[in-house]
Structure formats: C-alpha cells, structure tokens
Short mmCIF file of C-alpha atoms in Angstrom, two decimals:
data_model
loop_
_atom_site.label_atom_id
_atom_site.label_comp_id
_atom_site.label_asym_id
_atom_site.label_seq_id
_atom_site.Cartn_x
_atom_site.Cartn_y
_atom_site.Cartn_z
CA UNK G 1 90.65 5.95 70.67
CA UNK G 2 88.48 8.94 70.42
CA UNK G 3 88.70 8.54 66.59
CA UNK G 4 87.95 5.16 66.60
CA UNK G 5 84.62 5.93 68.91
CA UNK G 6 84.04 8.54 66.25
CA UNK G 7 83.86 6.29 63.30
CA UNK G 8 81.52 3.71 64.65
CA UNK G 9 79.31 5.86 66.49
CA UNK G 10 79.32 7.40 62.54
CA UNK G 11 78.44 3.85 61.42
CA UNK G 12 76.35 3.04 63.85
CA UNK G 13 73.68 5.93 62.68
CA UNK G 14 74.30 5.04 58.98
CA UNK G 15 73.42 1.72 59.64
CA UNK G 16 70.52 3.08 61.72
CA UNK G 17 70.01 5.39 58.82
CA UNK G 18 69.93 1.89 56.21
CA UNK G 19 67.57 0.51 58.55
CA UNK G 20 65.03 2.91 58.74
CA UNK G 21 65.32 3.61 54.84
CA UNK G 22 64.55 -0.54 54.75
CA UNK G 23 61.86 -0.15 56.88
CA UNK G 24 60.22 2.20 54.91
CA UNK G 25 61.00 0.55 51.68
CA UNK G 26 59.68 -3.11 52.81
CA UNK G 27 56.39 -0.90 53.99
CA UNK G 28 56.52 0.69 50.70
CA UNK G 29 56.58 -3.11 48.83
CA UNK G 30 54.02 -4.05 50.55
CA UNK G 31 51.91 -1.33 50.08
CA UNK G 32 53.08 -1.77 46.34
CA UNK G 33 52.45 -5.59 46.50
CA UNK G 34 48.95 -5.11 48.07
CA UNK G 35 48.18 -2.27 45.15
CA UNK G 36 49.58 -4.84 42.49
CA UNK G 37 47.37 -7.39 43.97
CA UNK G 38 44.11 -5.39 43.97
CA UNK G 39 45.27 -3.92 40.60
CA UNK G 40 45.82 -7.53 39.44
CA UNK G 41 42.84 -8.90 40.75
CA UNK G 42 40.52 -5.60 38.66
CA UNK G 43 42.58 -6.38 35.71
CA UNK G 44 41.66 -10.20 36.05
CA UNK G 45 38.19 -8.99 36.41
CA UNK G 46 38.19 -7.02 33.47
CA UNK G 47 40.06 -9.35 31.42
CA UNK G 48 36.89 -12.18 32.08
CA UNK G 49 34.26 -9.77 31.42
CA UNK G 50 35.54 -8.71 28.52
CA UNK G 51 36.89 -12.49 27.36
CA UNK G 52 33.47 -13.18 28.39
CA UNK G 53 31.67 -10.67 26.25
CA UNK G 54 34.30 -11.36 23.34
CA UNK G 55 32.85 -14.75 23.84
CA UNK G 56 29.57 -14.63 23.18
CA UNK G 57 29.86 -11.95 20.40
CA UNK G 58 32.07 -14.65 18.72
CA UNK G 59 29.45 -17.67 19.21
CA UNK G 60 26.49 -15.24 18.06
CA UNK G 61 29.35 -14.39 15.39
CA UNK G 62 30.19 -17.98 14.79
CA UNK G 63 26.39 -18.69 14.99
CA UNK G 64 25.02 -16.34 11.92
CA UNK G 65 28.32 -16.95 9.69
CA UNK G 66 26.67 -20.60 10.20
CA UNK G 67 23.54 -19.88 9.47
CA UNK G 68 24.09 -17.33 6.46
CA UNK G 69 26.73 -20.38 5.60
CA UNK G 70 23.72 -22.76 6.07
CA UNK G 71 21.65 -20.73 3.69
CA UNK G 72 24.01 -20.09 1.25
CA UNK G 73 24.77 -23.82 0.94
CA UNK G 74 21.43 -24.41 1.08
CA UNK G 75 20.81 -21.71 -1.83
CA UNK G 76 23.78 -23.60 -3.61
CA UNK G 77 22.54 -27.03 -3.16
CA UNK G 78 19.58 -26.10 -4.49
CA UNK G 79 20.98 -24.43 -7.83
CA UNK G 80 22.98 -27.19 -7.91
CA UNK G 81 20.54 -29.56 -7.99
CA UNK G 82 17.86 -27.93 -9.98
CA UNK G 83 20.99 -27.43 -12.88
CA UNK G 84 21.96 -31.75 -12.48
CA UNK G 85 18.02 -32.14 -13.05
CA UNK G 86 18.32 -29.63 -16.24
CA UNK G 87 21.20 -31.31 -17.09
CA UNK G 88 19.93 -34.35 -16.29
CA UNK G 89 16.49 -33.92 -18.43
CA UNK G 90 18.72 -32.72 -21.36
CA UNK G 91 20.98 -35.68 -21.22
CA UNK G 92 17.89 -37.73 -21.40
CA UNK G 93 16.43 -36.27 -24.32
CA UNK G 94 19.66 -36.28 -25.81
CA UNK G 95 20.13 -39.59 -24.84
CA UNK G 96 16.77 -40.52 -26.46
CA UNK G 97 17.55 -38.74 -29.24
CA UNK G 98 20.25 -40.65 -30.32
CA UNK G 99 18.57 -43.89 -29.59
CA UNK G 100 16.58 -43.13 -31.94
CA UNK G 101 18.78 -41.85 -34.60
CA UNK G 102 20.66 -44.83 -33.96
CA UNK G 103 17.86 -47.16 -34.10
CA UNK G 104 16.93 -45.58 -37.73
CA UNK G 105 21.03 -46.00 -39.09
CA UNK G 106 20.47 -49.47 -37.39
CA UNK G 107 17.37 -49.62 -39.81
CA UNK G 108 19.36 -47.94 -42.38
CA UNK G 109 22.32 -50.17 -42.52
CA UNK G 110 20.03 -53.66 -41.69
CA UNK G 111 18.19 -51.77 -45.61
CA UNK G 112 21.82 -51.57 -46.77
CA UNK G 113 22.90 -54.68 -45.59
CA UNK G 114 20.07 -56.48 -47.43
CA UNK G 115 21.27 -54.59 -50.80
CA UNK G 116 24.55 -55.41 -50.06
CA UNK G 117 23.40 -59.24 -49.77
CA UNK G 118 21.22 -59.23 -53.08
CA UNK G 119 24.25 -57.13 -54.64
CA UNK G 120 26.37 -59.68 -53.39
CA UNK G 121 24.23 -62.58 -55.02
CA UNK G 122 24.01 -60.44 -58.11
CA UNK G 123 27.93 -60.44 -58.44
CA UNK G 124 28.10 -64.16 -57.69
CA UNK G 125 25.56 -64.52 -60.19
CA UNK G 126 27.60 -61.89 -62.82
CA UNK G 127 31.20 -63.76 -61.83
CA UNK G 128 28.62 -67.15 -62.79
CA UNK G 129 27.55 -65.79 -66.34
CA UNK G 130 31.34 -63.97 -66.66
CA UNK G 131 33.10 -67.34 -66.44
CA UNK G 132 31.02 -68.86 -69.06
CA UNK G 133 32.16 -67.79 -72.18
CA UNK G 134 28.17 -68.60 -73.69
CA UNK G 135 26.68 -66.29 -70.83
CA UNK G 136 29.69 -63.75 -70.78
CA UNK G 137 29.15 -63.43 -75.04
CA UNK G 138 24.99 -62.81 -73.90
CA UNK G 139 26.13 -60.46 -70.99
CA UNK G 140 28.13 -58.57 -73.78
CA UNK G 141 25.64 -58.83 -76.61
CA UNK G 142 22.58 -57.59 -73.88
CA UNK G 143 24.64 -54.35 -73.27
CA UNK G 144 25.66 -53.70 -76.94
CA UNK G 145 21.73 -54.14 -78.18
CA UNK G 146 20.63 -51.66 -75.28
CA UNK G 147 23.33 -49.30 -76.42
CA UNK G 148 23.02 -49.30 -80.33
CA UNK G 149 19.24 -48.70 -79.57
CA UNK G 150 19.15 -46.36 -77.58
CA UNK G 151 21.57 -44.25 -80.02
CA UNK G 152 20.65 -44.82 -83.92
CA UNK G 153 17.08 -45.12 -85.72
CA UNK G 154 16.28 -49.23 -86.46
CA UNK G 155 17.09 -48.65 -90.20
CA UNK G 156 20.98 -47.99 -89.28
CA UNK G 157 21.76 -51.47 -87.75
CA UNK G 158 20.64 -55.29 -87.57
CA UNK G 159 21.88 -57.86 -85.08
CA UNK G 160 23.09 -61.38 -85.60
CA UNK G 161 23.76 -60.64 -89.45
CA UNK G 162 25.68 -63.40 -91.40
CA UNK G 163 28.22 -61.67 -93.89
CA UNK G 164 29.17 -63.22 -97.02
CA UNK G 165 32.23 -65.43 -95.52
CA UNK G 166 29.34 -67.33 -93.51
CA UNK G 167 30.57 -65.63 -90.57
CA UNK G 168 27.89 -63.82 -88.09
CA UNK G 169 28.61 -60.38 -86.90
CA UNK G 170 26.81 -59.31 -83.26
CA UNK G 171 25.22 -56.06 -84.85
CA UNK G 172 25.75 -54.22 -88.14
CA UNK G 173 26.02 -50.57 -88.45
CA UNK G 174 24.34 -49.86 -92.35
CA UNK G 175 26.80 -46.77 -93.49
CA UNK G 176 26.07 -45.62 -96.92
CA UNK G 177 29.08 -46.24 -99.01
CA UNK G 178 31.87 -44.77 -98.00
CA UNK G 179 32.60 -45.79 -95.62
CA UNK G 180 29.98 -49.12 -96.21
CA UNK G 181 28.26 -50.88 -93.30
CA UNK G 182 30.85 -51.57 -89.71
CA UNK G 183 30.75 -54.68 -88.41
CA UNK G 184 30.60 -55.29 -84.10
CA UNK G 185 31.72 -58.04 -82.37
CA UNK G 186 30.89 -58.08 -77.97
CA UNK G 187 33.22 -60.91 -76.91
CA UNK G 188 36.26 -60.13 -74.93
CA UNK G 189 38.98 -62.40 -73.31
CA UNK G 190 37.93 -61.77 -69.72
CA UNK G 191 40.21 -64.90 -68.14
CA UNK G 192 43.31 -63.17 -69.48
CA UNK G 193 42.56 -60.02 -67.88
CA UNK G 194 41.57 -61.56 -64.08
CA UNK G 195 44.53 -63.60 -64.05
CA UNK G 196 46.06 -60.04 -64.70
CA UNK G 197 44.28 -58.49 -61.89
CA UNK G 198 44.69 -61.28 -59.54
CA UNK G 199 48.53 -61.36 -60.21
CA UNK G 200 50.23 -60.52 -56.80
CA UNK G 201 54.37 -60.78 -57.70
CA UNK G 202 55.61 -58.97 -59.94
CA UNK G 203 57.17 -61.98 -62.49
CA UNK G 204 53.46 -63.17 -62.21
CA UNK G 205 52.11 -59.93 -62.94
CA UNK G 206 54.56 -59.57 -66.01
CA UNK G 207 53.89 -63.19 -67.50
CA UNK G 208 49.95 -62.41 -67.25
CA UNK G 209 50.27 -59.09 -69.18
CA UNK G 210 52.03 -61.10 -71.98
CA UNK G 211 49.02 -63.50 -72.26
CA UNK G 212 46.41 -60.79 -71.68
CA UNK G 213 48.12 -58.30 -74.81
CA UNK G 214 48.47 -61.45 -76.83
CA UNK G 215 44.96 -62.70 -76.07
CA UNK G 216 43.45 -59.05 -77.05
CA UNK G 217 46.20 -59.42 -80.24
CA UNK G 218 44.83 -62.44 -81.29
CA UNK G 219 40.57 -60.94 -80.62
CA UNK G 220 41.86 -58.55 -82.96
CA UNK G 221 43.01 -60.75 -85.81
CA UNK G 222 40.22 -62.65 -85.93
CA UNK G 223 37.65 -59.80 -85.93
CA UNK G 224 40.03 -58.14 -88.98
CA UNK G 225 39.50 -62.01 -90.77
CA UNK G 226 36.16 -62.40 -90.20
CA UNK G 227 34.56 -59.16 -90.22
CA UNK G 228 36.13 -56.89 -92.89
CA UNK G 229 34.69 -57.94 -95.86
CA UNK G 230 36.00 -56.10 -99.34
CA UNK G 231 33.17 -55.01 -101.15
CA UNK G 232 30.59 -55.63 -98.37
CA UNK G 233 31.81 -54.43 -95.29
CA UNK G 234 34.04 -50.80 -94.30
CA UNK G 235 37.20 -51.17 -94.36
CA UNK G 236 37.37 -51.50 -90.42
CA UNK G 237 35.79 -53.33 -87.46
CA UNK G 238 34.71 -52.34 -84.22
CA UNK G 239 35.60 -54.42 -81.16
CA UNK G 240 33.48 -53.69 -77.75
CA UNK G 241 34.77 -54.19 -74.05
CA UNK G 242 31.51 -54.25 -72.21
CA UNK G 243 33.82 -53.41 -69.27
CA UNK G 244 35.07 -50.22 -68.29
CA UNK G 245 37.87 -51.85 -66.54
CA UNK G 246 39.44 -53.81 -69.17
CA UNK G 247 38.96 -50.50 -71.43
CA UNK G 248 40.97 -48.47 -68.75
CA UNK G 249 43.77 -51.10 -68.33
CA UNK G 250 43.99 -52.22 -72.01
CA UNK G 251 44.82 -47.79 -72.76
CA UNK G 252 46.66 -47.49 -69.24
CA UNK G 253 49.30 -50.15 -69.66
CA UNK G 254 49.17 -51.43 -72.81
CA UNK G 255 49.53 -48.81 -75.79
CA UNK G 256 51.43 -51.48 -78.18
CA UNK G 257 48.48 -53.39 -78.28
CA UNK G 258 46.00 -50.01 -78.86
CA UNK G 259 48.55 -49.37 -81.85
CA UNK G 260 48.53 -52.59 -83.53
CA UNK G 261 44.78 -52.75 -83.79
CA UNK G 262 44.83 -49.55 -85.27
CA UNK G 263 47.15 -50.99 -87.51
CA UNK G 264 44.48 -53.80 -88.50
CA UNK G 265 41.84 -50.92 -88.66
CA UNK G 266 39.81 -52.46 -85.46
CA UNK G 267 38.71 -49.78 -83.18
CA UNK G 268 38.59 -50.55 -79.58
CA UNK G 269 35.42 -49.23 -77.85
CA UNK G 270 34.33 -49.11 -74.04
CA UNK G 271 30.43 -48.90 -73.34
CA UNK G 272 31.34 -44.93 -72.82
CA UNK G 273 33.26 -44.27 -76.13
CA UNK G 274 30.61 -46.62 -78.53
CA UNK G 275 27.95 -44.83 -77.48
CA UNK G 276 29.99 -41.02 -79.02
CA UNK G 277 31.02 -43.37 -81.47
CA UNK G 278 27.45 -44.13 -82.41
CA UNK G 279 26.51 -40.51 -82.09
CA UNK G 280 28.81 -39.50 -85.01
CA UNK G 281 27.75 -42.03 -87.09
CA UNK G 282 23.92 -40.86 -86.64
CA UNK G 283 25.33 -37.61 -88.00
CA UNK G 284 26.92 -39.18 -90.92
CA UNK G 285 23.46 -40.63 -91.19
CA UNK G 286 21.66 -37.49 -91.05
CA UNK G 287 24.15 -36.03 -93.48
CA UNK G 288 23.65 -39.04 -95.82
CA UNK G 289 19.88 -38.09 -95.95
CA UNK G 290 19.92 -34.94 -96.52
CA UNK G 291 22.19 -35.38 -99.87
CA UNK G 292 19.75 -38.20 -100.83
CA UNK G 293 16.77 -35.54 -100.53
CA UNK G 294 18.85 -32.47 -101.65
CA UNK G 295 17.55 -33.37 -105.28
CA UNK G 296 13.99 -33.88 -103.92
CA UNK G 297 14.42 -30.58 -102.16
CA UNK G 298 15.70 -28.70 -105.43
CA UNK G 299 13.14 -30.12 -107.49
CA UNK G 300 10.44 -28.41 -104.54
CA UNK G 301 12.44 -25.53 -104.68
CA UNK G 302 12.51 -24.87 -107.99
CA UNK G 303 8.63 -25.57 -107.95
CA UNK G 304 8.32 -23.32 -105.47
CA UNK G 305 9.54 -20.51 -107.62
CA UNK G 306 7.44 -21.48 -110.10
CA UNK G 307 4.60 -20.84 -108.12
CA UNK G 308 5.99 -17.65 -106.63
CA UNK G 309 6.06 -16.77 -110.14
CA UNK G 310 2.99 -16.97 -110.91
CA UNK G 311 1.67 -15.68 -107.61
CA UNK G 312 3.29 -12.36 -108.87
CA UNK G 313 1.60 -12.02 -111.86
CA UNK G 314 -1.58 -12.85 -110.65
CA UNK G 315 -0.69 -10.22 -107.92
CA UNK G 316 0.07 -7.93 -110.93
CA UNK G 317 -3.01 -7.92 -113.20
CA UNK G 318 -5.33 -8.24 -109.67
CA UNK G 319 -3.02 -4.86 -109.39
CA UNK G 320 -4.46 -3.69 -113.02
CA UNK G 321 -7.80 -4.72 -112.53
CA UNK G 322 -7.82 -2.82 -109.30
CA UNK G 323 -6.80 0.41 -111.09
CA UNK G 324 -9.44 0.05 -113.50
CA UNK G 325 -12.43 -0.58 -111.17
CA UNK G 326 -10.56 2.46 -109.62
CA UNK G 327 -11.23 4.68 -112.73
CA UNK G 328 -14.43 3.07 -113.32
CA UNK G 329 -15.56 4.18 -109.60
CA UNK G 330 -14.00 7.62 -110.54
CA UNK G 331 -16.57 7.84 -113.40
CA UNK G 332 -19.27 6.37 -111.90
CA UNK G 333 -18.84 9.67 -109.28
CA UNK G 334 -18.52 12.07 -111.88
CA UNK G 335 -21.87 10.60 -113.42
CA UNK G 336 -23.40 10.66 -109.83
CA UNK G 337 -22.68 14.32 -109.06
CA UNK G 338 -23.83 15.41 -112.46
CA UNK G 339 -27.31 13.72 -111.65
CA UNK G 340 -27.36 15.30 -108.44
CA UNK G 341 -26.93 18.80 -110.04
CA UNK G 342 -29.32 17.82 -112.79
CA UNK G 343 -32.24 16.76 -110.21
CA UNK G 344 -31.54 19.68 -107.99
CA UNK G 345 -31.86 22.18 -111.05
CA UNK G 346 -35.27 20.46 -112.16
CA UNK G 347 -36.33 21.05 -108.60
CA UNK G 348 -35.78 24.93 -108.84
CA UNK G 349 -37.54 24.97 -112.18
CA UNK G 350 -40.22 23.69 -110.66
CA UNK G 351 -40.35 25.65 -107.79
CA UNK G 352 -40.05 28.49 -110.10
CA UNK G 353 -43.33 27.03 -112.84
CA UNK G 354 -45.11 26.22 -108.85
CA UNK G 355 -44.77 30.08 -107.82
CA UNK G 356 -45.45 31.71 -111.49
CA UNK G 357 -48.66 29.42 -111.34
CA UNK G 358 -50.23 30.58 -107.96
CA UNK G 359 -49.16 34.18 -108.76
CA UNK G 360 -50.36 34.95 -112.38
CA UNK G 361 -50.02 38.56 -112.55
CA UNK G 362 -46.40 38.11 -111.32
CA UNK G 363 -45.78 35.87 -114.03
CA UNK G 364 -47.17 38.12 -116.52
CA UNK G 365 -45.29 40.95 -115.12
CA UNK G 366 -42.22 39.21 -115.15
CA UNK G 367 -42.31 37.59 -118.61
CA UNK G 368 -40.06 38.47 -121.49
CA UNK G 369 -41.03 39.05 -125.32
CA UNK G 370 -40.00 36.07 -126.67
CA UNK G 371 -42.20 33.52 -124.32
CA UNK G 372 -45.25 36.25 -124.77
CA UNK G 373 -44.37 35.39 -128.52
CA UNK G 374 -43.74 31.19 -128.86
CA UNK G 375 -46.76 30.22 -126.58
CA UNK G 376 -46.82 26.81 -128.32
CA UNK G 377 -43.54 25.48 -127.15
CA UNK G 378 -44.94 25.12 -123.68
CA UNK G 379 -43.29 25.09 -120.59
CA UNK G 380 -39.91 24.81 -119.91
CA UNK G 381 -39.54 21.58 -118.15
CA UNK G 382 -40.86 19.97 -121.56
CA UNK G 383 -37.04 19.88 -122.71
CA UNK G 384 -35.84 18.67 -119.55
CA UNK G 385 -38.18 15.99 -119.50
CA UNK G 386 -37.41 14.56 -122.82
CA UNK G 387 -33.54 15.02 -122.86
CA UNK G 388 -33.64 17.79 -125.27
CA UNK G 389 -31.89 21.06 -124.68
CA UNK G 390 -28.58 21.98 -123.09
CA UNK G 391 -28.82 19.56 -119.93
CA UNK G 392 -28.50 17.02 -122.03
CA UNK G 393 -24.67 15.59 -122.19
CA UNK G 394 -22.74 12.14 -123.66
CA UNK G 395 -21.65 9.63 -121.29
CA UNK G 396 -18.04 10.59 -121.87
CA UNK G 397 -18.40 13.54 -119.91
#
C-alpha cells in the first residue's frame, strides 16, 4: 500500500509538473501568437507601402515607355509616311513617264500600222500585177531595165530588140565577138511556183514540184529556140527570176533542172547574181576597148618618141650653143680686163706728163739722152693715142 501511495503521489507531481510546463507553454503561444500578429500586421504594412511604391514607379514606368513608345511611333509614322509620299511622287512620275512612252509606241505603231496598211495594198496590188502574166512580164521587164542601167554604159545594151528569127528579146547585151551580143528574157512561170509554195501534203507538194521543174524546163527551151541565134547572137541566153525566192528554191531543191539549162547554155540569174553578172561583162567591155585603142595608143606612143627625139637634140645643140656663148663670154672678159689695164696705164702716163709739166726743172732733171735728143716725136701719149707702139695687140689675144 505504501508503494502504491508512492507511485501516485509520484504521478500526481508529474502531472502537476505537465501542467505547469502547459501553462507556461500556452502563455508562451500566446505571447508568440500576439508577436506573430504584430509582426504580421508590420509586414502587411510594409508589403502595401512598398506594393504601393512599386506601383506607381511601374505606372510612371508604364507611362514614359508610352510616351517614348508614342514618340517613336510617332517618329515612325512620320518616316513612314514622308517615304509612301516619295514613293508615291516617284510612282507618279514613273507612272507618267510611261504614259507617255506608251502614248508615243501607241503613235509609233498607229505610223506602223498605216505602213503596214499601204504595204498591205501594195502587195494586193503586186499579187494583182503578179497574176497577170501582161503586168507580171512589165513587173519583170521594170526591174531588169533599172538593173542593166544602173550597171553598163547605154552603148552595151538595147531593150525590146527583134533578132533575125522575128523574135523580140527584153534587152540585149552588145559583146564584141566572142562571145557576140547575150540575149535576156524577164518572164518566169510564177503559177507553177505558188502552187509549189502553197502545197500543204506532201503527194501535193511532190506533184507541184514536177510541174514547177517542168514549167522552168520548158522557159528554158524556148529561150534556147528563140534567143540563140548562130551568127548573130552568143552562143548562150540569159534567163532572169526577178524573184529572189524562186532563185533560192529553183538552186535549193531543184539542181536537175540548174543542170539541164546549163546543158542548153541558158544561165539562170536572180536580181543579185545579174547584176555581178553585168559587172564582168563591163570588164570584158573595158577590156574590149582598150585592144580597140591599143593601136591608137601605139601609134601616140611611137609619136611620142618621136618627139622625145627630137626634144633631145634640140636639148643638145641648145647644149652647144650654150658652150659657145660660154667661150664667147670668156673672151669678151679677157678683152674687158685688157681695156681696164690699158685705161688705167694711160691714166698714170698722164699723171706722170701732168706732174713733169707743173714741175719743169724736175722734168729736165729727170730726162734721159735720148728724149733730150728726138724732141720731134713729141710726147709719149702720141702712140697710145693712135694705136701705135707696144699697147697695141690683135683681137686674138
């Protein structure tokens, strides 16, 4: 029993003992709670100030980003819009500048429009004097005169010439002999050659190459029979495309037909290849008159040499007659200086006779025996004067 009062008098002053302690620590909460609470209540303080302060440095903040945004946009809209008016102002004198360019092609092309309409009539009008074989033989004979004039002196051709068979050739080229005057004929079968041309299909095409080589065949037969004339005319005939076309296609595609007008000594020509053609024969021409003069021109020479000739012996005694005035003005010299000496020794002897005269004694003092002796011959000059003594010389000296 005593034990037992023991252990709960022991528990009854630990649980005094807890008591206390939770006395002390429910004082010490609420001492801790009333610090938290003031604590809290300075930190909410704090926390508003500041969140206060923070907010109105951020709207001042927020208030110049928007007005240096402002600006800047401002700054921007202006650059902006003073580089769309630039742009703008370019664009419209671009713009204007290209109306007007295009208003002068407009002007251009209505011009080239209009030639394109008179060329257009002037092609109907060429297809019009094409198809008719009258006009197309005109067309032909028009370009051929132009030509042949253009290239050789009138006395080399004639047009429209009848040859001895009655028949007419368009122009005739006058060769000397060989190789004699050429005969020209302008016609050409033009309607074989479009139906060529217009010829889509090929069995068309080939059918209208037959006709068009025998149509050109046949041109060429009867220009060899009617134009190559033994004994008046070469030996060959020209024929002359005025087309550069038919030319081109008739060499192109059909060689057999090039050969066998060889073969009848008929040369083909294009408006191109007469006119070279023509040029060599106004060489042969040239060539031909320059052996007709080349006797003329001997005959000058030699006459020439004739004179040269002469020239030289005229040149050759004006030579000898130059060589004797020569000698002749040689003598004449020789005479002149002897006079000279001859006058100048009269004028000492009479200088002398002058000084003798005004001094006599001197003269008497200075005279010699032999003129104290011959007092009749007189004075020296007496001899002088006359041509007697020994000044006096033949003209061959």
């Amino acid at each position: 029993m005593r034990g037992r009062g023991q252990g709960e008098a022991a528990n009854a002053q630990t649980l005094d003992t807890l008591q206390r302690t939770q006395i002390e620590m429910t004082g010490r909460l609420s001492q801790l709670a009333e610090a938290s609470n003031v604590a809290q209540a300075e930190l909410g303080r704090s926390v508003n100030s500041r969140l206060d302060e923070l907010s109105k440095r951020m709207t001042e903040s927020q208030n110049n980003v928007q007005l240096e945004f402002a600006k800047a946009m401002n700054d921007r809209l202006d650059a902006l819009g003073k580089r769309v008016s630039d742009n703008l102002t370019l664009s419209a004198e671009k713009t204007s500048q290209t109306i007007t360019g295009l208003e002068k092609r407009l002007a251009v092309i209505d011009e080239a429009q209009k030639h394109i309409a008179n060329l257009s009539g002037q092609v109907v009008s060429l297809q019009d004097i094409l198809a008719n074989k009258q006009a197309r033989g005109a067309f032909g004979e028009i370009q051929l005169n132009d030509i042949v004039r253009n290239a050789l002196p009138p006395s080399a051709y004639a047009f429209q010439v009848t040859l001895g068979n009655g028949k007419r050739a368009d122009c005739l080229i006058t060769l000397p002999n060989p190789p004699g005057a050429i005969a020209i004929d302008s016609k050409f079968p033009l309607e074989s050659y479009r139906a060529l041309h217009d010829a889509k299909e090929e069995p068309a095409r080939i059918a209208a190459g037959r006709a068009f080589a025998a149509a050109i065949q046949k041109h060429v037969r009867d220009i060899a029979e009617r134009y190559i004339v033994p004994g008046e005319t070469a030996e060959s005939a020209i024929m002359f495309l005025p087309s550069e076309a038919v030319y081109a296609e008739l060499h192109a595609n059909f060689g057999q037909v090039v050969a066998a007008s060889h073969q009848a000594h008929v040369w083909i020509v294009s408006p191109t290849t007469l006119m070279a053609t023509l040029n060599t024969v106004r060489a042969i021409l040239k060539d031909a008159q320059m052996r007709e003069q080349a006797g003329v021109i001997q005959k000058e020479v030699q006459t020439l040499l004739q004179d040269v000739v002469r020239l030289e012996k005229r040149t050759e005694n004006l030579r000898r007659h130059f060589g004797n005035m020569e000698k002749d003005v040689r003598e004449i010299e020789t005479s002149t200086g002897k006079i000279i000496r001859r006058a100048e020794r009269i004028e000492e002897i009479q200088v002398e006779e002058a000084d003798s005269l005004n001094n006599p004694a001197i003269a008497s003092d200075t005279a010699t025996p032999s003129e104290t002796a011959q007092p009749a011959q007189g004075s020296r000059t007496a001899p002088l004067l006359t041509g007697e003594g020994p000044l006096q010389t033949g003209e061959g000296e």
